[in-house]
Coordinates of N, CA and C and ligand atoms in Angstrom, one line a residue:
M1 N 164.6 93.3 183.0 CA 163.5 93.4 182.0 C 162.4 92.4 182.3
T2 N 161.1 92.9 182.3 CA 160.0 92.0 182.6 C 159.7 91.1 181.3
E3 N 159.4 89.9 181.6 CA 159.0 89.0 180.4 C 157.6 89.2 180.0
Q4 N 157.3 89.3 178.8 CA 155.9 89.5 178.3 C 155.4 88.2 177.7
A5 N 154.2 87.8 178.0 CA 153.6 86.6 177.4 C 153.4 86.9 175.9
V6 N 153.8 85.9 175.1 CA 153.7 86.1 173.7 C 152.4 85.4 173.3
S7 N 151.4 86.3 172.8 CA 150.1 85.7 172.5 C 150.2 85.0 171.1
M8 N 149.4 83.9 171.0 CA 149.4 83.2 169.7 C 148.4 83.8 168.8
K9 N 148.8 83.9 167.6 CA 147.9 84.5 166.6 C 147.3 83.4 165.8
I10 N 145.9 83.3 165.8 CA 145.3 82.2 165.2 C 144.3 82.7 164.2
A11 N 144.3 82.3 162.9 CA 143.3 82.7 161.9 C 142.2 81.8 161.9
I12 N 141.0 82.3 162.0 CA 139.7 81.5 161.8 C 139.1 81.9 160.5
I13 N 139.2 81.0 159.5 CA 138.8 81.3 158.1 C 137.5 80.6 157.8
N14 N 136.5 81.3 157.5 CA 135.2 80.7 157.1 C 134.8 81.0 155.7
G15 N 134.3 80.0 155.0 CA 134.0 80.1 153.6 C 132.6 80.5 153.3
P16 N 132.1 80.2 152.1 CA 130.8 80.6 151.7 C 129.6 80.2 152.5
N17 N 128.7 81.2 152.7 CA 127.4 81.0 153.4 C 127.6 80.9 154.9
L18 N 128.8 80.9 155.4 CA 128.9 80.8 156.8 C 128.6 82.1 157.6
N19 N 128.5 83.2 156.8 CA 128.0 84.4 157.4 C 126.5 84.3 157.7
L20 N 125.8 83.3 157.2 CA 124.4 83.2 157.4 C 124.0 82.2 158.5
I21 N 125.1 81.6 159.2 CA 124.8 80.7 160.2 C 124.0 81.4 161.3
G22 N 122.9 80.7 161.8 CA 122.0 81.4 162.7 C 120.6 81.5 162.1
T23 N 120.6 81.7 160.8 CA 119.3 81.8 160.1 C 119.2 80.8 158.9
R24 N 120.4 80.3 158.5 CA 120.4 79.4 157.3 C 120.2 78.0 157.7
E25 N 119.3 77.3 157.1 CA 119.0 75.8 157.4 C 119.3 75.5 158.9
T26 N 118.5 76.1 159.7 CA 118.7 76.0 161.2 C 118.5 74.6 161.7
E27 N 117.8 73.8 160.9 CA 117.6 72.4 161.4 C 119.0 71.6 161.2
I28 N 119.9 72.1 160.4 CA 121.2 71.5 160.2 C 122.3 72.2 161.1
Y29 N 122.2 73.6 161.0 CA 123.3 74.4 161.5 C 123.0 75.1 162.8
G30 N 121.8 75.0 163.3 CA 121.4 75.6 164.5 C 121.0 77.1 164.3
D31 N 120.5 77.7 165.4 CA 120.0 79.1 165.3 C 120.9 80.1 166.0
Q32 N 122.1 79.7 166.3 CA 123.1 80.6 167.0 C 123.9 81.3 165.9
S33 N 124.1 82.6 166.0 CA 124.9 83.3 165.0 C 126.4 82.9 165.2
L34 N 127.1 82.5 164.1 CA 128.5 82.2 164.1 C 129.3 83.4 164.5
D35 N 128.9 84.6 163.9 CA 129.6 85.8 164.2 C 129.7 86.1 165.7
Q36 N 128.5 85.9 166.4 CA 128.4 86.2 167.8 C 129.2 85.1 168.6
Y37 N 129.1 83.9 168.1 CA 129.8 82.8 168.8 C 131.3 83.1 168.8
L38 N 131.8 83.5 167.6 CA 133.3 83.7 167.5 C 133.8 84.9 168.3
A39 N 132.9 86.0 168.3 CA 133.2 87.2 169.1 C 133.4 86.8 170.5
K40 N 132.5 86.0 171.0 CA 132.5 85.5 172.4 C 133.8 84.7 172.7
L41 N 134.1 83.8 171.7 CA 135.3 83.0 171.8 C 136.5 83.8 172.0
G42 N 136.6 84.9 171.2 CA 137.7 85.9 171.4 C 137.8 86.4 172.8
E43 N 136.6 86.7 173.4 CA 136.6 87.3 174.7 C 137.0 86.2 175.8
D44 N 136.7 85.0 175.5 CA 137.0 83.9 176.4 C 138.5 83.5 176.4
F45 N 139.2 83.9 175.3 CA 140.6 83.6 175.2 C 141.4 84.9 175.0
P46 N 141.4 85.8 176.0 CA 142.0 87.1 175.7 C 143.5 87.0 175.4
D47 N 144.1 85.9 175.8 CA 145.6 85.7 175.5 C 145.9 85.3 174.1
A48 N 144.8 84.9 173.4 CA 145.0 84.6 172.0 C 144.6 85.7 171.1
E49 N 145.3 85.9 170.0 CA 144.8 87.0 169.0 C 144.1 86.3 167.9
L50 N 142.8 86.4 167.8 CA 142.1 85.7 166.8 C 141.8 86.7 165.6
I51 N 142.2 86.2 164.4 CA 141.9 86.9 163.2 C 140.7 86.2 162.6
I52 N 139.5 86.8 162.7 CA 138.3 86.1 162.3 C 137.8 86.6 160.9
Q53 N 137.8 85.7 159.9 CA 137.5 86.2 158.6 C 136.5 85.3 157.9
Q54 N 135.7 85.9 157.1 CA 134.7 85.1 156.3 C 134.6 85.7 154.9
S55 N 134.6 84.8 153.9 CA 134.4 85.3 152.5 C 133.6 84.2 151.7
N56 N 132.9 84.7 150.8 CA 132.2 83.8 149.8 C 133.0 83.6 148.6
I57 N 134.2 84.1 148.5 CA 135.0 84.1 147.3 C 136.3 83.2 147.5
E58 N 136.4 82.2 146.7 CA 137.5 81.2 146.8 C 138.9 81.9 146.9
G59 N 139.2 82.8 145.9 CA 140.5 83.4 145.9 C 140.9 84.2 147.1
I60 N 139.9 84.8 147.7 CA 140.1 85.6 148.9 C 140.5 84.6 150.1
L61 N 139.8 83.5 150.1 CA 140.2 82.5 151.1 C 141.6 82.0 151.0
I62 N 142.0 81.8 149.7 CA 143.4 81.4 149.4 C 144.4 82.5 149.8
D63 N 144.1 83.7 149.5 CA 145.0 84.8 150.0 C 145.1 84.8 151.5
W64 N 144.0 84.6 152.2 CA 144.1 84.6 153.7 C 144.9 83.5 154.2
I65 N 144.7 82.3 153.6 CA 145.5 81.1 154.0 C 147.0 81.4 153.8
Q66 N 147.4 82.0 152.7 CA 148.8 82.3 152.4 C 149.3 83.3 153.4
E67 N 148.5 84.3 153.7 CA 148.9 85.4 154.7 C 149.1 84.7 156.1
A68 N 148.1 83.9 156.5 CA 148.2 83.3 157.8 C 149.4 82.4 157.9
G69 N 149.7 81.7 156.8 CA 150.9 80.9 156.8 C 152.2 81.6 157.2
K70 N 152.2 83.0 156.9 CA 153.4 83.8 157.2 C 153.3 84.5 158.6
N71 N 152.0 84.8 159.0 CA 151.8 85.7 160.2 C 151.2 85.0 161.4
C72 N 150.7 83.8 161.2 CA 149.9 83.2 162.3 C 150.6 81.9 162.8
Q73 N 150.2 81.4 163.9 CA 150.7 80.2 164.5 C 149.8 79.0 164.2
G74 N 148.6 79.3 163.7 CA 147.7 78.2 163.4 C 146.4 78.7 162.7
I75 N 145.7 77.8 162.0 CA 144.5 78.1 161.3 C 143.4 77.2 161.7
I76 N 142.2 77.8 161.9 CA 141.0 77.0 162.0 C 140.2 77.3 160.7
I77 N 139.9 76.3 159.9 CA 139.2 76.6 158.7 C 138.0 75.8 158.5
N78 N 136.9 76.5 158.1 CA 135.7 75.8 157.6 C 135.5 76.4 156.2
P79 N 135.8 75.6 155.2 CA 135.7 76.1 153.8 C 134.3 76.0 153.2
G80 N 133.3 75.7 154.1 CA 131.9 75.6 153.6 C 131.9 74.6 152.4
G81 N 131.1 75.0 151.4 CA 131.0 74.1 150.2 C 132.2 73.9 149.4
Y82 N 133.2 74.8 149.6 CA 134.5 74.6 148.9 C 135.3 73.4 149.4
T83 N 134.9 73.0 150.6 CA 135.5 71.7 151.1 C 135.5 70.6 150.1
H84 N 134.4 70.6 149.4 CA 134.1 69.4 148.6 C 134.4 69.6 147.1
T85 N 134.9 70.8 146.8 CA 135.2 71.1 145.4 C 136.6 71.7 145.1
S86 N 137.2 72.3 146.1 CA 138.4 73.2 145.8 C 139.7 72.5 146.0
V87 N 140.3 72.1 144.8 CA 141.7 71.7 144.8 C 142.6 72.8 145.2
A88 N 142.2 74.0 144.8 CA 143.1 75.2 145.0 C 143.2 75.5 146.5
I89 N 142.1 75.4 147.3 CA 142.2 75.6 148.7 C 143.1 74.5 149.4
G90 N 142.9 73.3 148.9 CA 143.8 72.2 149.4 C 145.3 72.5 149.1
D91 N 145.5 73.0 147.9 CA 146.9 73.3 147.5 C 147.5 74.4 148.4
A92 N 146.6 75.4 148.7 CA 147.1 76.5 149.6 C 147.5 76.0 150.9
L93 N 146.6 75.1 151.5 CA 146.9 74.6 152.8 C 148.2 73.7 152.8
A94 N 148.4 73.0 151.7 CA 149.6 72.1 151.5 C 150.8 72.9 151.5
S95 N 150.7 74.2 151.1 CA 151.9 75.0 150.9 C 152.4 75.7 152.1
I96 N 151.6 75.6 153.2 CA 152.1 76.3 154.5 C 152.5 75.3 155.5
Q97 N 153.2 75.9 156.5 CA 153.8 75.0 157.5 C 153.1 75.0 158.9
I98 N 152.2 75.9 159.1 CA 151.5 76.0 160.4 C 150.4 75.0 160.5
P99 N 150.1 74.5 161.8 CA 149.0 73.6 161.9 C 147.6 74.1 161.5
V100 N 146.8 73.3 160.9 CA 145.5 73.7 160.4 C 144.5 72.6 161.0
I101 N 143.4 73.2 161.5 CA 142.3 72.3 161.9 C 141.1 72.6 161.0
E102 N 140.5 71.6 160.4 CA 139.3 71.7 159.6 C 138.1 71.5 160.5
V103 N 137.2 72.4 160.4 CA 136.0 72.4 161.3 C 134.7 72.4 160.4
H104 N 133.8 71.5 160.7 CA 132.4 71.6 160.1 C 131.4 71.6 161.2
I105 N 130.4 72.4 161.1 CA 129.4 72.5 162.1 C 128.6 71.2 162.1
S106 N 128.2 70.8 160.9 CA 127.4 69.5 160.8 C 128.4 68.4 160.6
N107 N 127.8 67.2 160.7 CA 128.6 66.0 160.5 C 128.5 65.6 159.0
I108 N 129.6 66.0 158.3 CA 129.5 65.9 156.8 C 129.5 64.4 156.4
F109 N 129.9 63.5 157.3 CA 129.9 62.1 156.9 C 128.6 61.5 157.1
A110 N 127.6 62.2 157.7 CA 126.3 61.7 157.9 C 125.3 62.4 156.9
R111 N 125.9 63.1 155.9 CA 125.0 63.9 155.0 C 125.1 63.3 153.6
E112 N 124.8 64.1 152.6 CA 124.8 63.6 151.2 C 126.2 63.1 150.8
S113 N 126.3 62.2 149.9 CA 127.6 61.6 149.5 C 128.6 62.6 149.0
F114 N 128.1 63.7 148.3 CA 129.0 64.7 147.8 C 129.7 65.5 148.9
R115 N 129.1 65.4 150.1 CA 129.8 66.2 151.2 C 130.8 65.3 151.9
Q116 N 130.9 64.0 151.6 CA 131.7 63.1 152.4 C 133.1 63.1 151.9
H117 N 133.4 63.8 150.8 CA 134.8 64.0 150.4 C 135.3 65.4 150.7
S118 N 136.5 65.5 151.3 CA 137.1 66.8 151.5 C 138.4 66.9 150.8
Y119 N 138.6 68.1 150.1 CA 139.9 68.3 149.4 C 140.9 68.9 150.4
V120 N 140.4 69.2 151.6 CA 141.4 69.9 152.6 C 141.9 69.0 153.7
S121 N 141.1 67.9 154.0 CA 141.4 67.1 155.2 C 142.9 66.6 155.2
S122 N 143.3 66.2 154.0 CA 144.7 65.5 154.0 C 145.8 66.6 154.3
C123 N 145.4 67.9 154.2 CA 146.4 68.9 154.5 C 146.3 69.4 155.9
C124 N 145.4 68.8 156.7 CA 145.1 69.3 158.1 C 145.6 68.4 159.1
K125 N 145.9 69.0 160.3 CA 146.3 68.2 161.4 C 145.2 67.3 161.9
G126 N 144.0 67.9 161.9 CA 142.8 67.2 162.4 C 141.5 67.8 161.8
V127 N 140.5 67.0 162.0 CA 139.1 67.4 161.5 C 138.1 67.3 162.6
I128 N 137.3 68.3 162.8 CA 136.2 68.2 163.8 C 134.9 68.5 163.0
S129 N 134.0 67.5 163.0 CA 132.8 67.6 162.2 C 131.6 67.1 163.0
G130 N 130.6 68.0 163.1 CA 129.3 67.5 163.7 C 129.1 67.9 165.1
L131 N 130.0 68.7 165.7 CA 129.9 69.1 167.1 C 129.4 70.5 167.2
G132 N 128.7 71.0 166.1 CA 128.1 72.3 166.1 C 129.2 73.4 166.2
L133 N 128.8 74.6 166.7 CA 129.8 75.7 166.8 C 130.9 75.4 167.8
D134 N 130.7 74.5 168.7 CA 131.7 74.2 169.7 C 133.0 73.6 169.0
G135 N 132.8 73.1 167.7 CA 134.0 72.6 167.0 C 135.1 73.7 166.9
Y136 N 134.7 75.0 166.8 CA 135.7 76.1 166.7 C 136.4 76.2 168.1
R137 N 135.7 76.1 169.2 CA 136.3 76.2 170.5 C 137.3 75.1 170.7
L138 N 136.9 73.9 170.4 CA 137.7 72.7 170.6 C 139.0 72.8 169.8
A139 N 138.8 73.3 168.5 CA 140.0 73.4 167.7 C 141.0 74.5 168.3
L140 N 140.4 75.6 168.8 CA 141.2 76.6 169.3 C 142.0 76.1 170.6
M141 N 141.2 75.4 171.4 CA 141.9 74.9 172.6 C 143.0 74.0 172.2
H142 N 142.9 73.2 171.2 CA 143.9 72.3 170.8 C 145.1 73.1 170.3
L143 N 144.9 74.1 169.5 CA 146.0 74.9 168.9 C 146.8 75.6 170.0
L144 N 146.0 76.1 171.0 CA 146.7 76.9 172.1 C 147.5 76.0 173.0
N145 N 147.1 74.7 173.1 CA 147.8 73.8 174.0 C 148.9 73.0 173.2
A146 N 148.8 73.0 171.9 CA 149.7 72.1 171.2 C 151.2 72.5 171.3
Ligands
DHK1 C1 129.1 74.1 155.9 C2 128.7 74.2 154.6 O1 128.4 75.4 154.1 C3 128.5 73.0 153.7 O2 128.7 73.3 152.4 C4 129.4 71.9 154.1 C5 129.7 72.8 156.4 C6 129.3 71.6 155.6 C7 129.5 72.7 157.9 O3 128.9 71.7 158.4 O4 130.0 73.6 158.6 O5 129.0 70.7 153.4

């Protein structure tokens, strides 16, 4: 019997307004489309199965975190503005066992004070903030090598 490589299933979960990256506040987030960046990321890592999801709705993000906790080997999450407000997203991440990397395109620690607190960081293996869209690639490389 031939051995088959088992591909890792990684959920990339993006929160509110991240569908607008590329046109939204380009001086902060850049002018590259996140959708296109992540599609290319999937092509660059054909051995990984990427589940790429974006919602503006908190409860939907929580449903996806719970599902990924059962079906995936890791999560890359950018909760957008919910990073700074959502106890419930933090609770969802605390309830699962797979590794989670929190990604922010901008450096949240160099911005307004209300962005400098995250309700999710304490439930994550690590945080990447301020490296632009490449934060997603670096997070994926880590999860695939971990
Ligand atoms: C994205 C957002 O939408 C903001 O609400 C966060 C984050 C920062 C980012 O840098 O990716 O404060």
